[in-house]
mmCIF file of C-alpha atoms in Angstrom:
data_model
loop_
_atom_site.group_PDB
_atom_site.id
_atom_site.type_symbol
_atom_site.label_atom_id
_atom_site.label_comp_id
_atom_site.label_asym_id
_atom_site.label_seq_id
_atom_site.Cartn_x
_atom_site.Cartn_y
_atom_site.Cartn_z
ATOM 1 C CA MET A 1 0.236 0.330 0.583
ATOM 2 C CA LYS A 2 0.742 3.609 -0.193
ATOM 3 C CA VAL A 3 -0.433 7.069 0.772
ATOM 4 C CA LEU A 4 -0.239 10.292 0.373
ATOM 5 C CA ILE A 5 0.542 12.321 3.160
ATOM 6 C CA THR A 6 -0.392 16.275 2.782
ATOM 7 C CA GLY A 7 1.611 17.847 5.558
ATOM 8 C CA GLY A 8 3.666 14.982 6.015
ATOM 9 C CA ALA A 9 6.754 16.504 7.191
ATOM 10 C CA GLY A 10 4.898 18.653 10.643
ATOM 11 C CA TYR A 11 4.845 17.408 13.929
ATOM 12 C CA ILE A 12 1.761 15.161 13.314
ATOM 13 C CA GLY A 13 2.148 14.220 9.378
ATOM 14 C CA SER A 14 5.502 12.774 9.688
ATOM 15 C CA THR A 15 4.747 10.999 13.617
ATOM 16 C CA ILE A 16 1.978 9.313 10.698
ATOM 17 C CA ALA A 17 4.352 8.812 7.559
ATOM 18 C CA ALA A 18 7.358 6.428 10.134
ATOM 19 C CA CYS A 19 4.047 4.450 11.438
ATOM 20 C CA CYS A 20 2.910 3.426 8.740
ATOM 21 C CA SER A 21 6.483 2.845 6.753
ATOM 22 C CA ASP A 22 7.130 0.598 10.079
ATOM 23 C CA SER A 23 3.552 -0.970 9.089
ATOM 24 C CA ASP A 24 4.918 -1.880 5.033
ATOM 25 C CA ILE A 25 2.470 1.192 4.574
ATOM 26 C CA THR A 26 4.997 3.356 1.733
ATOM 27 C CA PRO A 27 4.244 7.684 2.976
ATOM 28 C CA VAL A 28 4.737 9.870 0.228
ATOM 29 C CA ILE A 29 4.990 13.518 1.241
ATOM 30 C CA LEU A 30 3.586 16.426 0.188
ATOM 31 C CA ASP A 31 4.209 19.901 2.265
ATOM 32 C CA ASP A 32 4.985 23.791 1.324
ATOM 33 C CA TYR A 33 7.386 23.680 4.708
ATOM 34 C CA SER A 34 6.369 27.099 6.261
ATOM 35 C CA LYS A 35 5.975 24.779 9.566
ATOM 36 C CA GLY A 36 7.626 21.069 8.427
ATOM 37 C CA LEU A 37 11.212 20.268 8.745
ATOM 38 C CA ARG A 38 12.303 19.068 5.725
ATOM 39 C CA GLU A 39 14.365 16.672 7.842
ATOM 40 C CA PHE A 40 10.532 14.819 8.255
ATOM 41 C CA SER A 41 10.412 14.176 5.094
ATOM 42 C CA GLN A 42 14.056 12.560 3.928
ATOM 43 C CA PRO A 43 12.672 9.377 4.738
ATOM 44 C CA TYR A 44 10.429 9.356 2.051
ATOM 45 C CA ALA A 45 9.811 10.250 -1.193
ATOM 46 C CA ASN A 46 8.440 13.989 -0.885
ATOM 47 C CA TYR A 47 7.281 16.861 -3.021
ATOM 48 C CA GLU A 48 7.827 20.566 -2.103
ATOM 49 C CA GLY A 49 4.845 22.488 -2.819
ATOM 50 C CA ASP A 50 1.062 23.961 -2.310
ATOM 51 C CA ILE A 51 -1.917 21.631 -1.946
ATOM 52 C CA ALA A 52 -3.399 23.437 -4.388
ATOM 53 C CA ASP A 53 -0.810 23.277 -6.914
ATOM 54 C CA VAL A 54 -2.717 21.221 -9.656
ATOM 55 C CA SER A 55 0.085 20.513 -12.206
ATOM 56 C CA LEU A 56 2.044 19.866 -8.809
ATOM 57 C CA ILE A 57 -1.014 16.732 -7.703
ATOM 58 C CA GLN A 58 -0.429 15.583 -11.499
ATOM 59 C CA ARG A 59 3.313 14.991 -11.188
ATOM 60 C CA ILE A 60 3.322 13.365 -7.728
ATOM 61 C CA VAL A 61 0.097 10.837 -9.084
ATOM 62 C CA SER A 62 2.274 10.168 -12.282
ATOM 63 C CA GLU A 63 5.353 9.342 -10.574
ATOM 64 C CA HIS A 64 3.444 7.394 -8.010
ATOM 65 C CA PRO A 65 0.308 6.007 -9.865
ATOM 66 C CA ASP A 66 -0.176 3.128 -6.888
ATOM 67 C CA ILE A 67 -1.136 6.050 -4.528
ATOM 68 C CA ASP A 68 -4.086 4.332 -2.911
ATOM 69 C CA ALA A 69 -5.548 7.086 -0.224
ATOM 70 C CA VAL A 70 -4.385 10.213 1.215
ATOM 71 C CA ILE A 71 -3.655 11.122 4.427
ATOM 72 C CA HIS A 72 -4.521 14.945 4.790
ATOM 73 C CA CYS A 73 -3.072 16.502 7.863
ATOM 74 C CA ALA A 74 -1.618 19.777 5.806
ATOM 75 C CA ALA A 75 -3.829 23.024 7.716
ATOM 76 C CA LYS A 76 -3.380 25.996 9.349
ATOM 77 C CA ILE A 77 -4.004 25.160 12.767
ATOM 78 C CA VAL A 78 -3.052 28.412 15.805
ATOM 79 C CA VAL A 79 -6.894 29.083 16.867
ATOM 80 C CA PRO A 80 -5.780 32.764 18.017
ATOM 81 C CA GLU A 81 -4.593 33.319 15.009
ATOM 82 C CA SER A 82 -7.259 31.677 12.696
ATOM 83 C CA VAL A 83 -9.708 34.954 15.044
ATOM 84 C CA SER A 84 -6.936 37.492 13.236
ATOM 85 C CA VAL A 85 -6.770 35.973 10.264
ATOM 86 C CA PRO A 86 -10.603 33.866 9.125
ATOM 87 C CA LEU A 87 -9.445 34.270 5.179
ATOM 88 C CA ASP A 88 -6.365 32.906 5.765
ATOM 89 C CA TYR A 89 -8.168 29.715 7.326
ATOM 90 C CA TYR A 90 -10.816 29.095 5.099
ATOM 91 C CA GLU A 91 -8.794 29.861 2.092
ATOM 92 C CA ASN A 92 -6.175 27.602 3.432
ATOM 93 C CA ASN A 93 -8.244 25.033 4.789
ATOM 94 C CA VAL A 94 -11.552 24.974 2.758
ATOM 95 C CA ALA A 95 -10.765 26.352 -0.827
ATOM 96 C CA LYS A 96 -6.975 24.789 -1.422
ATOM 97 C CA SER A 97 -8.581 21.203 -0.108
ATOM 98 C CA ILE A 98 -11.242 21.370 -2.599
ATOM 99 C CA THR A 99 -9.513 21.813 -5.357
ATOM 100 C CA LEU A 100 -6.873 18.673 -4.155
ATOM 101 C CA LEU A 101 -10.186 16.465 -3.523
ATOM 102 C CA ARG A 102 -11.515 17.542 -7.061
ATOM 103 C CA GLU A 103 -8.302 16.909 -9.012
ATOM 104 C CA LEU A 104 -7.306 14.228 -6.666
ATOM 105 C CA SER A 105 -10.833 12.367 -7.958
ATOM 106 C CA ARG A 106 -9.971 13.131 -11.249
ATOM 107 C CA LEU A 107 -6.450 11.322 -11.354
ATOM 108 C CA GLY A 108 -8.073 8.451 -9.398
ATOM 109 C CA VAL A 109 -7.963 8.457 -6.030
ATOM 110 C CA ARG A 110 -10.947 7.762 -3.975
ATOM 111 C CA ARG A 111 -9.636 7.077 -0.857
ATOM 112 C CA PHE A 112 -9.089 10.293 1.614
ATOM 113 C CA ILE A 113 -8.615 10.897 5.651
ATOM 114 C CA LEU A 114 -8.507 13.334 7.276
ATOM 115 C CA SER A 115 -7.057 14.750 9.875
ATOM 116 C CA SER A 116 -9.935 16.472 11.566
ATOM 117 C CA THR A 117 -10.433 17.927 15.490
ATOM 118 C CA ALA A 118 -13.056 17.315 18.007
ATOM 119 C CA SER A 119 -12.771 21.045 19.391
ATOM 120 C CA MET A 120 -15.635 21.589 17.119
ATOM 121 C CA TYR A 121 -18.248 19.501 19.510
ATOM 122 C CA GLU A 122 -20.439 21.197 22.008
ATOM 123 C CA ALA A 123 -19.567 20.059 25.548
ATOM 124 C CA GLY A 124 -22.579 17.923 27.060
ATOM 125 C CA ASP A 125 -23.266 17.680 30.729
ATOM 126 C CA ASP A 126 -20.407 15.720 31.610
ATOM 127 C CA TYR A 127 -18.463 17.162 29.785
ATOM 128 C CA MET A 128 -17.534 14.873 27.209
ATOM 129 C CA VAL A 129 -18.344 13.639 23.641
ATOM 130 C CA ASP A 130 -19.044 11.295 20.891
ATOM 131 C CA GLU A 131 -19.661 11.543 17.908
ATOM 132 C CA SER A 132 -23.513 11.796 18.266
ATOM 133 C CA GLY A 133 -23.137 15.235 19.404
ATOM 134 C CA ALA A 134 -23.642 18.783 19.291
ATOM 135 C CA VAL A 135 -21.493 19.919 16.882
ATOM 136 C CA ALA A 136 -20.896 24.335 17.336
ATOM 137 C CA PRO A 137 -17.505 25.954 16.429
ATOM 138 C CA GLN A 138 -16.047 28.333 18.436
ATOM 139 C CA GLY A 139 -13.861 29.790 16.475
ATOM 140 C CA PRO A 140 -12.774 29.690 12.698
ATOM 141 C CA TYR A 141 -10.046 27.398 12.957
ATOM 142 C CA SER A 142 -13.089 24.608 13.982
ATOM 143 C CA ALA A 143 -15.195 25.852 11.746
ATOM 144 C CA SER A 144 -12.451 25.376 8.719
ATOM 145 C CA LYS A 145 -12.241 22.356 9.490
ATOM 146 C CA TRP A 146 -16.160 20.833 10.170
ATOM 147 C CA MET A 147 -16.536 22.830 6.606
ATOM 148 C CA LEU A 148 -14.165 20.698 5.238
ATOM 149 C CA GLU A 149 -16.040 17.954 6.661
ATOM 150 C CA ARG A 150 -18.998 18.786 5.213
ATOM 151 C CA VAL A 151 -17.706 19.049 1.915
ATOM 152 C CA LEU A 152 -15.850 15.465 2.353
ATOM 153 C CA ARG A 153 -19.941 14.125 3.260
ATOM 154 C CA ASP A 154 -21.082 15.991 0.203
ATOM 155 C CA PHE A 155 -18.399 14.777 -2.748
ATOM 156 C CA ALA A 156 -18.823 11.265 -0.820
ATOM 157 C CA ALA A 157 -22.190 11.908 -2.373
ATOM 158 C CA THR A 158 -21.931 11.767 -6.202
ATOM 159 C CA GLY A 159 -20.171 8.593 -5.481
ATOM 160 C CA ALA A 160 -16.547 10.873 -6.645
ATOM 161 C CA MET A 161 -14.193 10.357 -3.433
ATOM 162 C CA ASN A 162 -14.665 7.899 0.037
ATOM 163 C CA SER A 163 -13.418 9.578 3.453
ATOM 164 C CA ILE A 164 -13.361 8.403 7.234
ATOM 165 C CA ALA A 165 -13.178 12.167 10.012
ATOM 166 C CA LEU A 166 -10.616 11.371 12.710
ATOM 167 C CA ARG A 167 -11.546 14.076 15.724
ATOM 168 C CA TYR A 168 -8.823 14.211 17.788
ATOM 169 C CA PHE A 169 -7.997 17.278 20.646
ATOM 170 C CA ASN A 170 -5.022 17.471 21.773
ATOM 171 C CA PRO A 171 -1.300 15.115 21.037
ATOM 172 C CA ILE A 172 1.474 15.750 23.146
ATOM 173 C CA GLY A 173 5.022 13.068 22.985
ATOM 174 C CA ALA A 174 6.365 12.217 20.032
ATOM 175 C CA ASP A 175 7.346 9.385 17.481
ATOM 176 C CA PRO A 176 9.055 7.577 20.794
ATOM 177 C CA SER A 177 12.341 6.241 18.124
ATOM 178 C CA MET A 178 11.978 10.163 18.467
ATOM 179 C CA ARG A 179 12.819 9.894 14.462
ATOM 180 C CA SER A 180 10.550 13.350 14.797
ATOM 181 C CA GLY A 181 7.962 15.457 16.765
ATOM 182 C CA LEU A 182 6.689 18.742 17.950
ATOM 183 C CA GLN A 183 8.831 21.361 15.473
ATOM 184 C CA ASP A 184 8.112 24.767 18.134
ATOM 185 C CA PRO A 185 10.949 25.209 20.512
ATOM 186 C CA GLN A 186 8.768 26.937 23.013
ATOM 187 C CA PRO A 187 4.899 25.386 22.267
ATOM 188 C CA THR A 188 2.481 27.141 24.741
ATOM 189 C CA HIS A 189 0.344 24.238 25.418
ATOM 190 C CA ALA A 190 0.154 23.505 28.681
ATOM 191 C CA LEU A 191 2.752 20.745 28.207
ATOM 192 C CA GLY A 192 5.315 23.252 26.500
ATOM 193 C CA LYS A 193 4.481 25.282 29.641
ATOM 194 C CA MET A 194 5.364 23.135 32.441
ATOM 195 C CA ILE A 195 8.849 22.080 30.717
ATOM 196 C CA GLU A 196 9.124 25.029 30.541
ATOM 197 C CA ALA A 197 8.868 25.787 34.533
ATOM 198 C CA TYR A 198 10.620 22.089 35.227
ATOM 199 C CA ARG A 199 13.896 23.584 33.126
ATOM 200 C CA SER A 200 13.656 27.096 34.868
ATOM 201 C CA GLY A 201 12.857 25.318 38.099
ATOM 202 C CA GLY A 202 9.945 27.476 38.957
ATOM 203 C CA ALA A 203 6.248 26.929 38.883
ATOM 204 C CA PHE A 204 3.466 25.626 36.905
ATOM 205 C CA THR A 205 0.486 27.990 36.873
ATOM 206 C CA VAL A 206 -3.063 25.644 36.791
ATOM 207 C CA THR A 207 -5.817 29.066 35.694
ATOM 208 C CA GLY A 208 -8.834 28.192 37.329
ATOM 209 C CA VAL A 209 -9.486 25.198 40.261
ATOM 210 C CA ASP A 210 -13.454 26.107 40.470
ATOM 211 C CA TRP A 211 -14.601 24.106 37.276
ATOM 212 C CA PRO A 212 -17.151 21.181 37.745
ATOM 213 C CA THR A 213 -14.234 18.556 36.902
ATOM 214 C CA ARG A 214 -13.457 15.831 39.893
ATOM 215 C CA ASP A 215 -10.377 18.046 40.513
ATOM 216 C CA GLY A 216 -11.757 21.452 39.825
ATOM 217 C CA SER A 217 -8.721 21.934 37.008
ATOM 218 C CA ALA A 218 -10.034 22.255 32.832
ATOM 219 C CA LEU A 219 -10.510 18.729 31.308
ATOM 220 C CA ARG A 220 -8.264 18.403 28.600
ATOM 221 C CA ASP A 221 -7.916 14.909 26.193
ATOM 222 C CA TYR A 222 -3.959 14.777 25.788
ATOM 223 C CA VAL A 223 -3.253 11.446 23.460
ATOM 224 C CA HIS A 224 0.402 10.351 22.978
ATOM 225 C CA VAL A 225 0.878 11.637 19.261
ATOM 226 C CA TRP A 226 2.580 7.787 18.206
ATOM 227 C CA ASP A 227 -1.356 6.809 18.968
ATOM 228 C CA LEU A 228 -2.656 8.605 16.772
ATOM 229 C CA ALA A 229 -0.378 7.863 14.374
ATOM 230 C CA ARG A 230 -1.104 3.586 14.819
ATOM 231 C CA ALA A 231 -5.176 5.263 14.291
ATOM 232 C CA HIS A 232 -4.894 7.010 10.790
ATOM 233 C CA VAL A 233 -2.909 4.069 9.797
ATOM 234 C CA ALA A 234 -5.774 1.531 11.537
ATOM 235 C CA ALA A 235 -7.934 3.700 8.910
ATOM 236 C CA LEU A 236 -5.665 3.263 6.106
ATOM 237 C CA GLN A 237 -6.090 -0.864 6.798
ATOM 238 C CA LYS A 238 -9.503 -1.294 7.439
ATOM 239 C CA PHE A 239 -10.748 2.107 5.266
ATOM 240 C CA ASP A 240 -13.202 0.714 2.928
ATOM 241 C CA GLU A 241 -14.269 -2.669 6.330
ATOM 242 C CA VAL A 242 -15.404 1.437 7.373
ATOM 243 C CA ILE A 243 -17.197 2.905 4.429
ATOM 244 C CA ALA A 244 -19.265 -0.819 3.979
ATOM 245 C CA GLN A 245 -20.284 0.569 7.845
ATOM 246 C CA SER A 246 -21.133 3.691 7.891
ATOM 247 C CA GLU A 247 -23.954 5.297 8.435
ATOM 248 C CA VAL A 248 -23.753 8.017 5.736
ATOM 249 C CA ALA A 249 -22.961 6.826 2.401
ATOM 250 C CA GLY A 250 -19.370 7.378 2.059
ATOM 251 C CA PHE A 251 -18.189 9.506 5.110
ATOM 252 C CA ASP A 252 -17.877 8.712 8.437
ATOM 253 C CA VAL A 253 -15.975 10.084 11.534
ATOM 254 C CA ILE A 254 -14.374 8.242 14.659
ATOM 255 C CA ASN A 255 -13.319 10.571 17.267
ATOM 256 C CA LEU A 256 -9.689 9.549 19.039
ATOM 257 C CA GLY A 257 -8.953 10.048 22.181
ATOM 258 C CA THR A 258 -8.316 8.440 25.973
ATOM 259 C CA GLY A 259 -11.645 7.851 26.255
ATOM 260 C CA THR A 260 -11.709 9.430 30.165
ATOM 261 C CA GLY A 261 -9.608 12.818 29.534
ATOM 262 C CA THR A 262 -7.133 14.151 31.819
ATOM 263 C CA THR A 263 -7.791 17.286 34.102
ATOM 264 C CA VAL A 264 -5.062 20.037 34.128
ATOM 265 C CA PHE A 265 -3.624 18.819 37.983
ATOM 266 C CA GLU A 266 -3.604 15.129 35.698
ATOM 267 C CA LEU A 267 -0.808 15.967 33.614
ATOM 268 C CA ALA A 268 0.750 18.223 36.286
ATOM 269 C CA ASN A 269 0.981 15.017 38.181
ATOM 270 C CA ALA A 270 1.983 12.566 35.149
ATOM 271 C CA PHE A 271 4.663 15.327 34.595
ATOM 272 C CA GLY A 272 5.488 14.356 37.969
ATOM 273 C CA ASP A 273 5.527 10.656 37.488
ATOM 274 C CA ALA A 274 7.269 10.928 34.154
ATOM 275 C CA THR A 275 10.501 13.344 35.459
ATOM 276 C CA GLY A 276 10.715 11.442 38.923
ATOM 277 C CA LYS A 277 10.362 14.946 41.128
ATOM 278 C CA PRO A 278 7.065 16.384 41.947
ATOM 279 C CA LEU A 279 6.476 19.888 39.695
ATOM 280 C CA GLU A 280 5.687 22.635 41.724
ATOM 281 C CA VAL A 281 2.508 24.063 41.199
ATOM 282 C CA GLN A 282 0.248 27.799 42.022
ATOM 283 C CA THR A 283 -2.954 28.364 40.736
ATOM 284 C CA ALA A 284 -4.950 31.461 39.675
ATOM 285 C CA ALA A 285 -8.104 32.809 38.562
ATOM 286 C CA PRO A 286 -8.795 31.448 35.039
ATOM 287 C CA ARG A 287 -8.082 33.915 31.823
ATOM 288 C CA LEU A 288 -10.005 35.220 29.956
ATOM 289 C CA GLY A 289 -11.492 32.881 27.021
ATOM 290 C CA ASP A 290 -10.480 29.904 29.188
ATOM 291 C CA VAL A 291 -12.943 27.063 28.896
ATOM 292 C CA VAL A 292 -13.593 24.295 31.165
ATOM 293 C CA GLY A 293 -13.019 22.018 28.115
ATOM 294 C CA CYS A 294 -13.596 18.720 27.260
ATOM 295 C CA ALA A 295 -12.671 15.049 26.095
ATOM 296 C CA THR A 296 -14.218 12.360 23.891
ATOM 297 C CA LEU A 297 -16.027 9.098 24.166
ATOM 298 C CA THR A 298 -13.517 5.721 21.848
ATOM 299 C CA ALA A 299 -15.996 3.147 21.639
ATOM 300 C CA LYS A 300 -16.271 3.539 17.274
ATOM 301 C CA ALA A 301 -12.919 3.398 17.229
ATOM 302 C CA ALA A 302 -12.278 0.660 19.326
ATOM 303 C CA ARG A 303 -15.325 -1.555 17.759
ATOM 304 C CA LEU A 304 -14.148 0.411 14.004
ATOM 305 C CA LEU A 305 -10.645 0.156 14.052
ATOM 306 C CA ASP A 306 -9.814 -2.436 16.807
ATOM 307 C CA TRP A 307 -7.715 0.919 18.470
ATOM 308 C CA ASN A 308 -7.315 2.396 21.838
ATOM 309 C CA ALA A 309 -4.807 4.560 23.192
ATOM 310 C CA GLU A 310 -2.152 2.547 24.738
ATOM 311 C CA LEU A 311 0.490 4.987 25.868
ATOM 312 C CA THR A 312 -0.017 6.780 29.018
ATOM 313 C CA ILE A 313 0.104 10.985 29.820
ATOM 314 C CA ALA A 314 3.513 10.357 31.779
ATOM 315 C CA ASP A 315 4.606 8.291 28.547
ATOM 316 C CA GLY A 316 3.717 11.177 25.918
ATOM 317 C CA VAL A 317 5.408 13.776 28.987
ATOM 318 C CA ARG A 318 8.976 11.565 28.738
ATOM 319 C CA ASP A 319 8.898 11.271 24.952
ATOM 320 C CA SER A 320 8.244 15.281 24.777
ATOM 321 C CA LEU A 321 11.062 15.715 27.420
ATOM 322 C CA ALA A 322 13.697 13.614 25.698
ATOM 323 C CA TRP A 323 12.430 15.494 22.555
ATOM 324 C CA ALA A 324 12.581 19.455 23.426
ATOM 325 C CA GLU A 325 16.553 17.756 23.972
ATOM 326 C CA LYS A 326 16.671 16.552 20.838
ATOM 327 C CA LEU A 327 14.769 19.847 18.387
ATOM 328 C CA PRO A 328 18.274 22.231 18.801
ATOM 329 C CA ALA A 329 20.354 20.253 16.828
ATOM 330 C CA VAL A 330 17.793 19.082 14.912
ATOM 331 C CA LEU A 331 17.137 22.788 14.256
ATOM 332 C CA HIS A 332 20.375 23.363 13.425
ATOM 333 C CA ARG A 333 20.655 20.871 10.595
ATOM 334 C CA GLU A 334 17.829 23.034 8.672
#
C-alpha cells in the first residue's frame, strides 16, 4: 500500500509517516515547509509545494500511480491566529482542500482520510462527547475543519470520493524512536509551559480551579501522537470496511482519545511521574477565554478500527522531554 500524506513534514504528519513505514505502508510526502521540517520528510519520497497546485498533484500521482489513499494533515492550526486572519484559514483549510479533492478524484484516487479536530464539539453535561454530539465550532479554525468535513460528506454522496474524518484534541509526545516531534522550541500549550517551568526550576500555574470537573481544574484530552499515528494507519488498513458500515454513504467520523480525558492537575501529576520529581504547581483565576473543556469517548474507534490509546500521559511527557532535548540539533541542521 502507498499513501500520500499532505503536511507530512509536520508534527503529526511526520509521525504518521513513520508509523506507516513501520507497518509496510509506503508514505509519499507533500509539504510546503511553512511549518514542517525538511529533515522529517527526507526518509521518504517527498515533494515541496502547495496542496492546491494542480500540476504538482498531477506530477505526484503520475510518478506514484499506485497511491491508494491520501491522509490530509496539511492545515493552518493556530486558534488565536485564525480569529485574527479568518479568511486565511478558510482559504487554506477549505478552498485549497477542495482543489486537492477535485484533482485527486479526477486522477482516480478515491480514499481520503482527514486529520480533523474534536474542538468543533459542543460539550455535553458530563463534558464527554461522542460522534453523535452537537457540533458548534467556536472559531475559524474549528469551523474550517467542520466545513471541510461537510464538503467531504457532500462529495462522498456523489460517489466521487470516500472519506473518513478522524477527530481528536491534544496530541502530546513524539515518535518514541525520536525520528520526529513537535517543531516549536517554545510551545505555548500546558505541557510546553510545564517543560518550561521544569527547566527553569519555577512553578507551573494552573489557571482556574473551580471548574465542575473531578478535581476542579480544566479537562483536556491529551493523547500520545504515536497512538494518533496508529489510528490513522488503522483507518488506512480498514478503510473499505469502515466505509461499508457507515450510516452516511461514503463518509464516516471517528473520535480518537483516551476515553476519560485528563485534567490539568492530572497532567501535572503525570509530569512528576515521568521526571521522578513532583512539579511545583501554583494556582490562579481563569484567564479570559478559558473554558472547562471536554474529552472524547472512543467506543467507535475501538469497534471499527480495533484501536485504543495504549501509551500513558506519563509516556507522552517523557517523549516530549526527550524530543525537546533533541530538537535544537534538528533545527540547527535545517
